[in-house]
Tab-separated table of C-alpha atoms in Angstrom:
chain	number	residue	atom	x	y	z
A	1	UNK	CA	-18.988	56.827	-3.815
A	2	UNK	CA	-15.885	54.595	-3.254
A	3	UNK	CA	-13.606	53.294	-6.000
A	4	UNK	CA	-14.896	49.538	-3.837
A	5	UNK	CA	-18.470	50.275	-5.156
A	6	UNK	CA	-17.659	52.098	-8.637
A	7	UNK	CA	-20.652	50.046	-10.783
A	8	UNK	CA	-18.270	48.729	-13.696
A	9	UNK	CA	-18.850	46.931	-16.998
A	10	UNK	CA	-18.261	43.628	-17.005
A	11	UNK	CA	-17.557	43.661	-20.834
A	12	UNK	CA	-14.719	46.716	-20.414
A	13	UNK	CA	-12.620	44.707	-17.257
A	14	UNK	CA	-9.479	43.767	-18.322
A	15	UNK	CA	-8.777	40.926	-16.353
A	16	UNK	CA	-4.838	40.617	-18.177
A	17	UNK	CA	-2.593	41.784	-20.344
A	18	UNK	CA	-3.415	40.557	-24.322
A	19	UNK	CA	0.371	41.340	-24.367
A	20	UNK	CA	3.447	39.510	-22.732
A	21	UNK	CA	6.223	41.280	-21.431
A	22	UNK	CA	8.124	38.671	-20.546
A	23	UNK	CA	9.848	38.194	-16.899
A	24	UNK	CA	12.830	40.045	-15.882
A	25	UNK	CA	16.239	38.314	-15.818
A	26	UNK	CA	16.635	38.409	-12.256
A	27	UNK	CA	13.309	36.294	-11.194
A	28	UNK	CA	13.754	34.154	-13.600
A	29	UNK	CA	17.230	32.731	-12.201
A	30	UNK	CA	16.142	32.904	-9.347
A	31	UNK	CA	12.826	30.776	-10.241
A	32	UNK	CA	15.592	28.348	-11.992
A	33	UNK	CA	17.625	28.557	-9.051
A	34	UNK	CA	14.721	27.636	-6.617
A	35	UNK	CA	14.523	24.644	-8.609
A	36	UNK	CA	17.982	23.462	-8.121
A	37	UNK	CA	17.579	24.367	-4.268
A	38	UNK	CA	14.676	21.613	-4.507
A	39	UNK	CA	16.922	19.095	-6.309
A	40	UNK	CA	19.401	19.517	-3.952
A	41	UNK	CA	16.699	19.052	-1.032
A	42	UNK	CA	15.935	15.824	-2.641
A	43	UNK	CA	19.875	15.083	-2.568
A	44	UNK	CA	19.689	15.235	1.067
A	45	UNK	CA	16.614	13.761	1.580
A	46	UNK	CA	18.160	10.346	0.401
A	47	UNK	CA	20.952	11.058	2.783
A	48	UNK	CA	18.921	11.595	5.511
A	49	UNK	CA	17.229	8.370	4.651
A	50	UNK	CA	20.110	6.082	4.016
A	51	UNK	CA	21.405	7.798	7.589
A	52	UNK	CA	18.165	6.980	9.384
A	53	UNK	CA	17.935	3.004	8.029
A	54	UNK	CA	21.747	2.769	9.172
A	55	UNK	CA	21.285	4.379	12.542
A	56	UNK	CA	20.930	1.510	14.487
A	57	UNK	CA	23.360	-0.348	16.832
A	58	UNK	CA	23.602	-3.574	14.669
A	59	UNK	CA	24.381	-1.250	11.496
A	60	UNK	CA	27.910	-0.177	13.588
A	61	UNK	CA	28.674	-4.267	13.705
A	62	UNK	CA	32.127	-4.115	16.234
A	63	UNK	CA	32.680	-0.055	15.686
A	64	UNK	CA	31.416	2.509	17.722
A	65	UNK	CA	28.322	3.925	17.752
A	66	UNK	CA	27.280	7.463	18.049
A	67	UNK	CA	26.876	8.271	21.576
A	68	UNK	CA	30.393	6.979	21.587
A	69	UNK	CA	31.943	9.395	19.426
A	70	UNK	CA	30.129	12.612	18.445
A	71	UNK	CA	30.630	15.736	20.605
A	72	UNK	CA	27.181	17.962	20.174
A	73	UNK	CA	28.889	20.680	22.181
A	74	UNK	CA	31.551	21.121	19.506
A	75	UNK	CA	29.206	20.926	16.589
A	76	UNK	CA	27.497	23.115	18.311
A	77	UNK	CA	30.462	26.016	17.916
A	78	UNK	CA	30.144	25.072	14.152
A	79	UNK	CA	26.355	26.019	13.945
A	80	UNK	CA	27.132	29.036	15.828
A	81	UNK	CA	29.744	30.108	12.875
A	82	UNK	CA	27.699	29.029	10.364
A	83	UNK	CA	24.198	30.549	11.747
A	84	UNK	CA	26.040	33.736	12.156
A	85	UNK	CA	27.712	33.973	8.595
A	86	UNK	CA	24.365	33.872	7.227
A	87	UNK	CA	23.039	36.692	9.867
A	88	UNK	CA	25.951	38.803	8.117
A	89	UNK	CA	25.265	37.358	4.564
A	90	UNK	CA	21.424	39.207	5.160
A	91	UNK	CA	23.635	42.417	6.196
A	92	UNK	CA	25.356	42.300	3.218
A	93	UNK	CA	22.169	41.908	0.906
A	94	UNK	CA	20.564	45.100	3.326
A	95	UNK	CA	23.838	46.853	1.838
A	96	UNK	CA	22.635	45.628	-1.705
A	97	UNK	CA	19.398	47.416	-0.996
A	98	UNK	CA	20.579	50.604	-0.221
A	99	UNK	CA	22.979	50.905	-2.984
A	100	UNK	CA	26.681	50.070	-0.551
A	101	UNK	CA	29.099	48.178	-1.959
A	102	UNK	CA	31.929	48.450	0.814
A	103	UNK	CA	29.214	46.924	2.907
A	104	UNK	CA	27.843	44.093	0.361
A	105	UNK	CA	31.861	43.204	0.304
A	106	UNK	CA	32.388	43.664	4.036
A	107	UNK	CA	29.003	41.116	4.306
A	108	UNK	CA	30.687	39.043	1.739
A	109	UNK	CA	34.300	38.558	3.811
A	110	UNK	CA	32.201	38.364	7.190
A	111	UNK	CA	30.243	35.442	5.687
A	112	UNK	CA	32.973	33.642	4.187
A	113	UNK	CA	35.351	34.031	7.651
A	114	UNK	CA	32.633	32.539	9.390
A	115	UNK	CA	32.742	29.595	6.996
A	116	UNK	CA	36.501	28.904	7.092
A	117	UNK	CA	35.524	28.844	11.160
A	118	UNK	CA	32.547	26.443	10.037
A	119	UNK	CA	35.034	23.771	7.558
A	120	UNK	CA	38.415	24.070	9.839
A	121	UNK	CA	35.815	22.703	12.709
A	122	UNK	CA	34.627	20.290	10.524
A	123	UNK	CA	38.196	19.311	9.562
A	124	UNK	CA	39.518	18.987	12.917
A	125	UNK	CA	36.348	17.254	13.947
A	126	UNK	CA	36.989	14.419	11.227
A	127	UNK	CA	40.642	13.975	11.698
A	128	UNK	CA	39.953	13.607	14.859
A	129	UNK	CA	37.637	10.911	14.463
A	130	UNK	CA	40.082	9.134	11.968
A	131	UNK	CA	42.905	9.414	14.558
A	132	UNK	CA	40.926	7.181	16.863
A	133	UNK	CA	40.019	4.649	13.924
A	134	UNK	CA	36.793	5.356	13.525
A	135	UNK	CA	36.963	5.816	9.798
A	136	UNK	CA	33.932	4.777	6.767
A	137	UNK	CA	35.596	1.741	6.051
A	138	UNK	CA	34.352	0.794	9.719
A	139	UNK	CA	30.261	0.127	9.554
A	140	UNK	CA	27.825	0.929	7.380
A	141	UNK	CA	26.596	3.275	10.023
A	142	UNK	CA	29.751	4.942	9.781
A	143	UNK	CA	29.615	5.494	6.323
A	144	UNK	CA	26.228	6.720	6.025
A	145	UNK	CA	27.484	8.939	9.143
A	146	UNK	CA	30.575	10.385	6.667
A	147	UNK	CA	28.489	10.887	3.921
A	148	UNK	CA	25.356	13.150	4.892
A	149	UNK	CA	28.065	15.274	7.013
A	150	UNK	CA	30.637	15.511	4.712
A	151	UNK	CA	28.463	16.153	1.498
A	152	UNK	CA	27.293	19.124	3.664
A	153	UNK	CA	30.724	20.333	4.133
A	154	UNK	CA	31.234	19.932	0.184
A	155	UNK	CA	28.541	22.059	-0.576
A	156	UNK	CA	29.743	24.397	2.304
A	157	UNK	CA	32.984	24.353	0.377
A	158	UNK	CA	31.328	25.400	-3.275
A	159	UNK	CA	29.213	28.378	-1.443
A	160	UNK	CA	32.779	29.646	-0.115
A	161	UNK	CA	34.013	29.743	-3.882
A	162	UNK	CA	31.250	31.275	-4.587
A	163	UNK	CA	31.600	33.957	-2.590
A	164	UNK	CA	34.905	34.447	-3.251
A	165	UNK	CA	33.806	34.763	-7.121
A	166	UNK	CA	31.030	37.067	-6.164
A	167	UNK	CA	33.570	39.301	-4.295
A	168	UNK	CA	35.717	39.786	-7.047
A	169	UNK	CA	32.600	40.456	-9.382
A	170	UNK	CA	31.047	43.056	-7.128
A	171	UNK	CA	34.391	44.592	-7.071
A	172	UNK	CA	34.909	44.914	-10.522
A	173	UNK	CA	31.398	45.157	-12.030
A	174	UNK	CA	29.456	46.546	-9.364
A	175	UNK	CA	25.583	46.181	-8.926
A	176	UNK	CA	24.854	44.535	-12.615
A	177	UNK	CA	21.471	42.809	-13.115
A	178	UNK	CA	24.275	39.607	-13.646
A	179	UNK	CA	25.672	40.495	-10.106
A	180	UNK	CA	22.744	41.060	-8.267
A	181	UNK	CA	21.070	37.966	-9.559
A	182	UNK	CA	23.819	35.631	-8.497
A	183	UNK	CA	24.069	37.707	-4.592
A	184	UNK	CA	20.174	36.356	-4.712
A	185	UNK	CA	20.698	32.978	-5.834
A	186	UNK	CA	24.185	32.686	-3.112
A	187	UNK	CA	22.119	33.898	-0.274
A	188	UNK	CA	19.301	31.124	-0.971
A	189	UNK	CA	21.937	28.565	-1.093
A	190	UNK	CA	23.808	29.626	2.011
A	191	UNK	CA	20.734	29.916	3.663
A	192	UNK	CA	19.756	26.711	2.570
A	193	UNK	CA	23.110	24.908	3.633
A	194	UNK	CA	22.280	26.252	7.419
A	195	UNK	CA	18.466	24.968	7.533
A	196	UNK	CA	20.365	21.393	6.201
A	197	UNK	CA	22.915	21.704	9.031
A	198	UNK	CA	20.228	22.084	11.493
A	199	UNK	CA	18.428	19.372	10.853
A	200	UNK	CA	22.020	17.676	10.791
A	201	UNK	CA	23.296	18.170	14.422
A	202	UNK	CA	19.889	17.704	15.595
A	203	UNK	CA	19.337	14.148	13.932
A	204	UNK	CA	22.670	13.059	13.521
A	205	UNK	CA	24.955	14.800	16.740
A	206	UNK	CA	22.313	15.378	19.673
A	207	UNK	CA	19.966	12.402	18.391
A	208	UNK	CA	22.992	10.277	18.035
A	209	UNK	CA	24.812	11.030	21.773
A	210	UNK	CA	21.544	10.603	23.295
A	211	UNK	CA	20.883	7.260	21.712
């Protein structure tokens, strides 16, 4: 007879543990860190929002609108780099698995290249708008157009730090239950930052030039 069909006695199942353990260190961050992610979800949200009342011809007043001055083919080269630096952020946490730290630091440098590509399009992009005068102080639809992108490019900018702190720590310390931990938590937020951009360009740059 099967283990499946083993007659047992209901009084002798233990059904859990009369004694708690406790949760490792690592899932518990990362349950903390999940959290934040949400927070910062909400963050966004309201941008999205404010973005979506404002995007409107009569919320641009004299200034441009959109379809005037966004370039979706350019943004696009910016979710290329950014897409891509988390495809070599997951090599790097592959490396993690199997025990490699060259290649968790060679993931790490890959990822954080393909960011600088990611902010020095952004920064062109912008001074490039400012240049031609189309600047906040412009519309509200301009504003709310600054601020979802550019609070994107701020977080982009703390996830490079980060990485830069993680290199150094995964250089020095190695595969700690510290270190490993915060590789977890930096690959949900960089992974996070690129499902945010997506729904970015397609809202904001190919919803916008189309409008």
């Amino acid at each position: 007879m099967s283990n499946t069909e083993t007659v047992l006695d209901p009084g002798k199942v233990h059904l859990w543990s009369d004694d708690y353990d406790g949760h490792d260190v690592i899932s518990t961050r990362t349950f903390g860190f999940w959290l934040y992610v949400l927070s910062d979800a909400m963050l966004f949200a309201t941008l999205f929002a404010a973005y979506g009342v404002l995007s409107y011809p009569h919320s641009y007043y004299t200034g441009p609108t959109p379809a005037q001055f966004v370039a979706p083919w350019y943004t696009f080269a910016q979710t290329m780099a950014l897409f891509l630096s988390v495809l070599i952020y997951g090599f790097a946490m592959t490396s993690l698995k199997e025990g490699n730290k060259a290649g968790v630091i060679n993931g790490l440098i890959g990822a954080l290249v393909l960011g600088i590509v990611f902010l020095g399009l952004d920064i062109h992009d912008v001074m490039r708008l400012v240049a031609a005068g189309i600047t906040p102080q412009v519309s509200g639809g301009l504003s709310a157009f600054y601020a979802l992108t550019q609070v994107h490019a701020a977080h982009i900018v703390a996830g490079m730090i980060w990485i830069l702190v993680m290199l150094w720590q995964v250089a020095r310390k190695g595969f700690t239950e510290d270190v490993v931990g915060r590789l977890i938590s930096l690959r949900m937020f960089w992974q996070f930052q690129a499902v945010m951009w997506v729904f970015i360009y397609v809202f904001v740059y190919l919803w916008g030039y189309m409008s």
